Coordinates of C-alpha atoms in Angstrom, one line a residue:
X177 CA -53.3 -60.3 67.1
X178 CA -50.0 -62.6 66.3
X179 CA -51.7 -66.1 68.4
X180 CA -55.0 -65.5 66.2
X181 CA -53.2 -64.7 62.5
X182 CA -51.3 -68.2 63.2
X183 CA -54.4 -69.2 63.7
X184 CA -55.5 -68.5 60.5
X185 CA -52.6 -69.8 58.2
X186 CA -53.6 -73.2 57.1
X187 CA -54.9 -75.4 59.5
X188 CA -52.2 -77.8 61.3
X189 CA -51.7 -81.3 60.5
X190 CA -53.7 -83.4 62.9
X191 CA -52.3 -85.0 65.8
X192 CA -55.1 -87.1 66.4
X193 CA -58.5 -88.5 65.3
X194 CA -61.9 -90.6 66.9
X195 CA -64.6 -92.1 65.6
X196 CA -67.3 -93.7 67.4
X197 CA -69.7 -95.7 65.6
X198 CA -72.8 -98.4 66.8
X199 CA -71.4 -101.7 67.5
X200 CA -73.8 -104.4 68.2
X201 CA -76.1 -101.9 70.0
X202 CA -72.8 -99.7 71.9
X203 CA -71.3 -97.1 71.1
X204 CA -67.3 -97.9 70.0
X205 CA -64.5 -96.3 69.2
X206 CA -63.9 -97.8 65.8
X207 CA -60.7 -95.1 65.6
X208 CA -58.6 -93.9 67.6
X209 CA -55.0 -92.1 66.6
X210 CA -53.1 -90.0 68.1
X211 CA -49.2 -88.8 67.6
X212 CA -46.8 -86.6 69.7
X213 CA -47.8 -84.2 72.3
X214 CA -50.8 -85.9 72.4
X215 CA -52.2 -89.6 73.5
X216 CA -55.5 -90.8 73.4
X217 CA -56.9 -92.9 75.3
X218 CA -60.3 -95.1 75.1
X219 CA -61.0 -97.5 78.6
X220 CA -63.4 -100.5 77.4
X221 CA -66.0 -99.3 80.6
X222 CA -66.2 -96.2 82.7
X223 CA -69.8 -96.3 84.9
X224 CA -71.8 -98.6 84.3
X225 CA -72.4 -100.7 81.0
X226 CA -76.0 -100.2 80.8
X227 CA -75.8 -96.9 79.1
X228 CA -73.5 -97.8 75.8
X229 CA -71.3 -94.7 75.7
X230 CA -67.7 -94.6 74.9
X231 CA -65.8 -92.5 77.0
X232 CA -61.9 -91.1 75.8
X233 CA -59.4 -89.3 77.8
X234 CA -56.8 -87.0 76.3
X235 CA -53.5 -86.2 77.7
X236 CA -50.3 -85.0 76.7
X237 CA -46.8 -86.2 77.4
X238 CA -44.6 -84.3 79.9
X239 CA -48.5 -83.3 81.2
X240 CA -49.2 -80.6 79.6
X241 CA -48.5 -77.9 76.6
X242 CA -44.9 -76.7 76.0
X243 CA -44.5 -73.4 74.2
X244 CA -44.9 -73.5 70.5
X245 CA -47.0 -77.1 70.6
X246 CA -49.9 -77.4 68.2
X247 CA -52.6 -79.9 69.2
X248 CA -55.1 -80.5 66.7
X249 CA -57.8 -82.8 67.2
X250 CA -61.2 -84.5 65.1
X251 CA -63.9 -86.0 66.5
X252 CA -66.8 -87.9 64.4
X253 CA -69.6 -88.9 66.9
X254 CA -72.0 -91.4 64.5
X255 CA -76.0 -91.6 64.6
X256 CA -77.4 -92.5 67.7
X257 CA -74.3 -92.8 69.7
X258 CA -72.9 -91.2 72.8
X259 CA -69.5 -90.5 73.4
X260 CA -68.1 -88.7 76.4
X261 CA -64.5 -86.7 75.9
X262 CA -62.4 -85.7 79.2
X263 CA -58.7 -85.2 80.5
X264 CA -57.2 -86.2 84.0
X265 CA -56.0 -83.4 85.2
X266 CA -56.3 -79.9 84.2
X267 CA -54.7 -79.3 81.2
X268 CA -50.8 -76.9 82.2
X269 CA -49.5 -74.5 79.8
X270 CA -46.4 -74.2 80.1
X271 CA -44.1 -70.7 80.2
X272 CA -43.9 -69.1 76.5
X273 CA -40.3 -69.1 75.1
X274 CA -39.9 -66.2 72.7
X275 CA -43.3 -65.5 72.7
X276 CA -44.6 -68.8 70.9
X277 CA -47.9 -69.4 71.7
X278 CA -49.4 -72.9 72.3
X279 CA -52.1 -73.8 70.5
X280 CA -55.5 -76.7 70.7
X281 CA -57.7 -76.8 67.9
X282 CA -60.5 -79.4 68.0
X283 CA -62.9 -80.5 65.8
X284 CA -66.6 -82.8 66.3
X285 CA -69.2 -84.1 64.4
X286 CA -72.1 -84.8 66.2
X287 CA -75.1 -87.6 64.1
X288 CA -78.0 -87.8 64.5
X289 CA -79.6 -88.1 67.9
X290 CA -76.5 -88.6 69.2
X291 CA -75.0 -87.4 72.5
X292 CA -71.4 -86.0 72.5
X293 CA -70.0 -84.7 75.7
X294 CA -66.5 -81.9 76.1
X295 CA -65.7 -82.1 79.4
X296 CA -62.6 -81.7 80.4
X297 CA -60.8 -80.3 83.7
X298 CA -60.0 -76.5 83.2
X299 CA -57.0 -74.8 81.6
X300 CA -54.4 -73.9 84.0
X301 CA -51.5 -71.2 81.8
X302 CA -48.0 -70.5 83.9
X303 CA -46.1 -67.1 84.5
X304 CA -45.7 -65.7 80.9
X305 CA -47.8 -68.6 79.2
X306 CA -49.6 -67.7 75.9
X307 CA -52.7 -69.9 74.4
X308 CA -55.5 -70.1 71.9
X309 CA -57.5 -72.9 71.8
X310 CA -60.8 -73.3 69.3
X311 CA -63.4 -75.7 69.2
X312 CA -65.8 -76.2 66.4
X313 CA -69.0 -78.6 66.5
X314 CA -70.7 -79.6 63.5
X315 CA -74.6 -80.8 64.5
X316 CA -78.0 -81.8 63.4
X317 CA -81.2 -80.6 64.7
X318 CA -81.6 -83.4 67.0
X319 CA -77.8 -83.6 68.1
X320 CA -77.4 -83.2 71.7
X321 CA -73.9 -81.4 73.1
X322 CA -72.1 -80.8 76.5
X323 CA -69.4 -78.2 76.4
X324 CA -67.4 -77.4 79.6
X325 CA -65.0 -74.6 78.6
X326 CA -63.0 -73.7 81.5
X327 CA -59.6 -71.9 82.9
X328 CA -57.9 -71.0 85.9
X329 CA -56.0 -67.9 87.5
X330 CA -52.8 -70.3 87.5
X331 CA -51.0 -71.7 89.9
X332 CA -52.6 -69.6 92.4
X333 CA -52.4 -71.5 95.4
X334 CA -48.2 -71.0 95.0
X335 CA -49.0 -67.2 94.4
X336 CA -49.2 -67.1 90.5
X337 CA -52.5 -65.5 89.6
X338 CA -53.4 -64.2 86.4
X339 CA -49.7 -63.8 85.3
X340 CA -50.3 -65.5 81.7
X341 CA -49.7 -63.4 78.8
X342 CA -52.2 -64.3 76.9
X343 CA -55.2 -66.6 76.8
X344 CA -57.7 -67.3 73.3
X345 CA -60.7 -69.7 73.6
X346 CA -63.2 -69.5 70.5
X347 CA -66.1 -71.9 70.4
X348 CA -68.5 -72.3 67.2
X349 CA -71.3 -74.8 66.8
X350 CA -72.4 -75.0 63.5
X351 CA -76.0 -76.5 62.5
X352 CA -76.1 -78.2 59.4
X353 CA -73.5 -75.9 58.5
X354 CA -75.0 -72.7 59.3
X355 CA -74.0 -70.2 63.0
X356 CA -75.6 -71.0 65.9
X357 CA -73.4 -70.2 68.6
X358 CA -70.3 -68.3 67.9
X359 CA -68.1 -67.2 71.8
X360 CA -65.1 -65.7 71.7
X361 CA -62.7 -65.4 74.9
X362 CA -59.9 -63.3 75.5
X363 CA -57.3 -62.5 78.4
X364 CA -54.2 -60.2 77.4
X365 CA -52.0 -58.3 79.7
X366 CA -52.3 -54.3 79.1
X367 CA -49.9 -51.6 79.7
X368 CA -52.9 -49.7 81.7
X369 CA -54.6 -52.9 83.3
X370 CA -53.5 -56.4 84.1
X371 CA -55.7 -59.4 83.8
X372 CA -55.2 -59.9 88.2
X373 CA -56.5 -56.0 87.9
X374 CA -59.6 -56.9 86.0
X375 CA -60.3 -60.4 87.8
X376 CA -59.9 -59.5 91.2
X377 CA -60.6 -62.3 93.6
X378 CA -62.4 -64.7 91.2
X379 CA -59.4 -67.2 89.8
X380 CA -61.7 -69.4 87.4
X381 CA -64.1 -69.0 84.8
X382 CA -66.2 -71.1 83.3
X383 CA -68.3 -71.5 80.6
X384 CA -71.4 -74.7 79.6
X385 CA -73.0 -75.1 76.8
X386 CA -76.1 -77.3 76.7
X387 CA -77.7 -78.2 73.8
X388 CA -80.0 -81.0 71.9
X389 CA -83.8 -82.4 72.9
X390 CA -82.3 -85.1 75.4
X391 CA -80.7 -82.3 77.5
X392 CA -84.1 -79.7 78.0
X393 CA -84.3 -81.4 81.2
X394 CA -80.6 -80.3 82.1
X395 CA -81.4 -77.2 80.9
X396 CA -84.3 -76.5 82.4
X397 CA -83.1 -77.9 86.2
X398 CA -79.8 -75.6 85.6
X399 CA -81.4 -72.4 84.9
X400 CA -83.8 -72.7 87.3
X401 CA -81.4 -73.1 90.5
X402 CA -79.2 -70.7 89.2
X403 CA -81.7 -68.0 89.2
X404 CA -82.5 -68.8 93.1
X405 CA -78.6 -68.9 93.9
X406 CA -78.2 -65.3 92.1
X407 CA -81.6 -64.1 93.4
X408 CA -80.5 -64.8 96.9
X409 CA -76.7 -63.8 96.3
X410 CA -77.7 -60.3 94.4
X411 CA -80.7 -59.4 96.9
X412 CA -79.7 -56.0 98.6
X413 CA -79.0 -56.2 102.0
X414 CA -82.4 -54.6 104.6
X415 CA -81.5 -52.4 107.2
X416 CA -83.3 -52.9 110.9
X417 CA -84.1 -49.7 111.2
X418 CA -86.6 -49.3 108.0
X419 CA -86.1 -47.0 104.8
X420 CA -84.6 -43.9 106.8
X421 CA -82.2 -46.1 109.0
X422 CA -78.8 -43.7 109.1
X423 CA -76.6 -47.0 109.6
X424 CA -74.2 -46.9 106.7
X425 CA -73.6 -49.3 104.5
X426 CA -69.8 -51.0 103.5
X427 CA -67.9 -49.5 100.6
X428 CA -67.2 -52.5 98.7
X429 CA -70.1 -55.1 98.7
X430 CA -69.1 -58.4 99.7
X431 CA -67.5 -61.0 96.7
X432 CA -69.3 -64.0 96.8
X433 CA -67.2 -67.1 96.3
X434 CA -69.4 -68.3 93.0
X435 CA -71.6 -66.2 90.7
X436 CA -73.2 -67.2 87.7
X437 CA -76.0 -66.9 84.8
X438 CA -78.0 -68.8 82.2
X439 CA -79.0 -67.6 78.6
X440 CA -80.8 -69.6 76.1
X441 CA -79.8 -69.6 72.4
X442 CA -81.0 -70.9 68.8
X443 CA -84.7 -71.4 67.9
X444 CA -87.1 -72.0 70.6
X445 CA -84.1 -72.0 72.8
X446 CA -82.9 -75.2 72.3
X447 CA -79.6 -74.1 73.7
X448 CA -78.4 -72.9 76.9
X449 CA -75.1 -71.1 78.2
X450 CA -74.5 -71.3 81.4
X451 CA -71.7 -68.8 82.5
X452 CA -69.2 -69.1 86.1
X453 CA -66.7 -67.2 87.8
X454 CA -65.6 -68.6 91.2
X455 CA -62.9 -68.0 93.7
X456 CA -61.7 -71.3 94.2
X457 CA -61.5 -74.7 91.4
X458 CA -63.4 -76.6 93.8
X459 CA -66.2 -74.5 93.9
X460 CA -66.5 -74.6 90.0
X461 CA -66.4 -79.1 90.4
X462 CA -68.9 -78.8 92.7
X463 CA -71.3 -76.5 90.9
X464 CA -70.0 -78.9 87.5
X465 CA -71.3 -82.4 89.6
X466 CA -74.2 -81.4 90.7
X467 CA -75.6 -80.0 87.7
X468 CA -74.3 -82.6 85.5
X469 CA -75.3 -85.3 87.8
X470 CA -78.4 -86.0 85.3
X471 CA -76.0 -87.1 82.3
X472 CA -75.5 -89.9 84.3
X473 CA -77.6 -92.4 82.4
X474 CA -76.6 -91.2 79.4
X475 CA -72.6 -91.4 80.0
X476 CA -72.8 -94.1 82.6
X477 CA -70.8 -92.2 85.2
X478 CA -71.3 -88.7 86.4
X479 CA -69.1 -86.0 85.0
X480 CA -66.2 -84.8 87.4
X481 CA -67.4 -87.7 89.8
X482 CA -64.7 -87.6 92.8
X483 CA -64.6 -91.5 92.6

């Protein structure tokens, strides 16, 4: 469609570029620009020191996308370090004005044995908003990558659910140049079906991509707790009075508040994907802090800490 043929065109100037690099045993950002709608920013500690990541928060000014904005974005994440990307506050875009759609396109190399971390708070598109983001990660074979992809209903708690126009997010990771994990995301408003039609109650949904030899552990701890959560959610409900019992059962089964699932990908699984849908944001931070908890040494601070 028209967001994904601009897409296409040549790619837009870049509005801003990192570069983390060793420094006397740390991890630095040895570059850091940024121009109009977007700032960078890199604090000299988050967490504790001990772990020797750098840690950048994007914003933009006015807080958050206007129609017609183009963000684009590199990242270069050098041998052996770690680097942690985030926002501070979910990231608003604004109403479309004829039509134009706003647009994030981001861009990371990830060295070898290094640790490079996506996690910002989730996408949030107003009444009439139109958006397409990608995300491309270059790695090596012993890279290791965090990717939180998320987006909200709206402004949902004011009554403005699912009343974007349209919503893009495309995520590649590339290993030593070749596919390893193409996703493709799309929300458009239809003539026969709106998006509130197709979403029902849920009003977020996430995605997180775990990848690299450091994270197995993650990986391993995620998948296993979120086969007991959905084995217990998904189990059918018994009736008291054994396998004839006449007592009906309700129409509509009940919508549980978060559902989710895990699938490995690339050789061996080395990667996993992790895929939510919740009812409410806070539900999707908690689900985010616990099971992110264990990056903790690696980042210094826990992702989506509430401190």
């Amino acid at each position: 469609m028209e967001a994904e043929a601009a897409m296409a065109t040549a790619a837009p100037a870049a509005t801003g570029a990192v570069r983390v690099e060793k420094v006397r045993g740390r991890s630095a950002v040895t570059r850091c620009f940024a121009k109009y709608p977007l700032k960078l920013i890199a604090p000299s500690k988050v967490g504790h020191a001990s772990s020797g990541a750098a840690w950048l928060y994007a914003i933009t000014y006015g807080g958050g996308i206007v129609s017609g904005d183009i963000i684009s974005c590199t990242v270069a994440v050098g041998d052996g370090c770690a680097a942690a990307m985030t926002t501070q506050a979910s990231t608003k875009v604004y109403k479309a004005a004829d039509s134009k759609c706003s647009e994030q396109v981001l861009e990371a190399r990830v060295g070898k044995d290094a640790l490079f971390a996506l996690i910002p708070d989730p996408v949030t598109c107003f009444s009439t908003a139109r958006y397409h983001q990608k995300q491309v990660f270059h790695v090596f074979a012993d890279s290791n990558l965090v990717v939180v992809d998320w987006f909200t209903s709206g402004r949902y708690e004011s009554g403005e659910k699912w009343n974007f126009s349209y919503y893009k997010s495309i995520n590649h990771i590339l290993l030593e140049d070749q596919p390893l994990f193409i996703d493709s995301v799309l929300l458009e408003q239809s003539s026969n079906f709106s998006i509130a039609d197709r979403m029902r109650e849920y009003n977020v949904v996430a995605m997180v991509i775990l990848l690299g030899p450091k994270l197995k552990h993650v990986q391993d701890q995620m998948q296993d707790e979120v086969k007991k959560m959905m084995s217990i959610q998904l189990r059918p409900p018994t009736c008291a009075g054994g396998r004839y019992s006449t007592r009906s059962q309700p129409l509509h089964p009940q919508r549980h508040p978060i559902i989710a699932s895990c699938s490995p990908f690339g050789r061996m699984g080395t990667g996993m994907v992790a895929r939510i849908a919740a009812v409410s944001t806070e539900s999707v931070y908690s689900f985010l802090r616990h099971h992110l908890a264990a990056l903790e040494p690696f980042l210094g601070a826990c992702p989506y800490s509430a401190s």
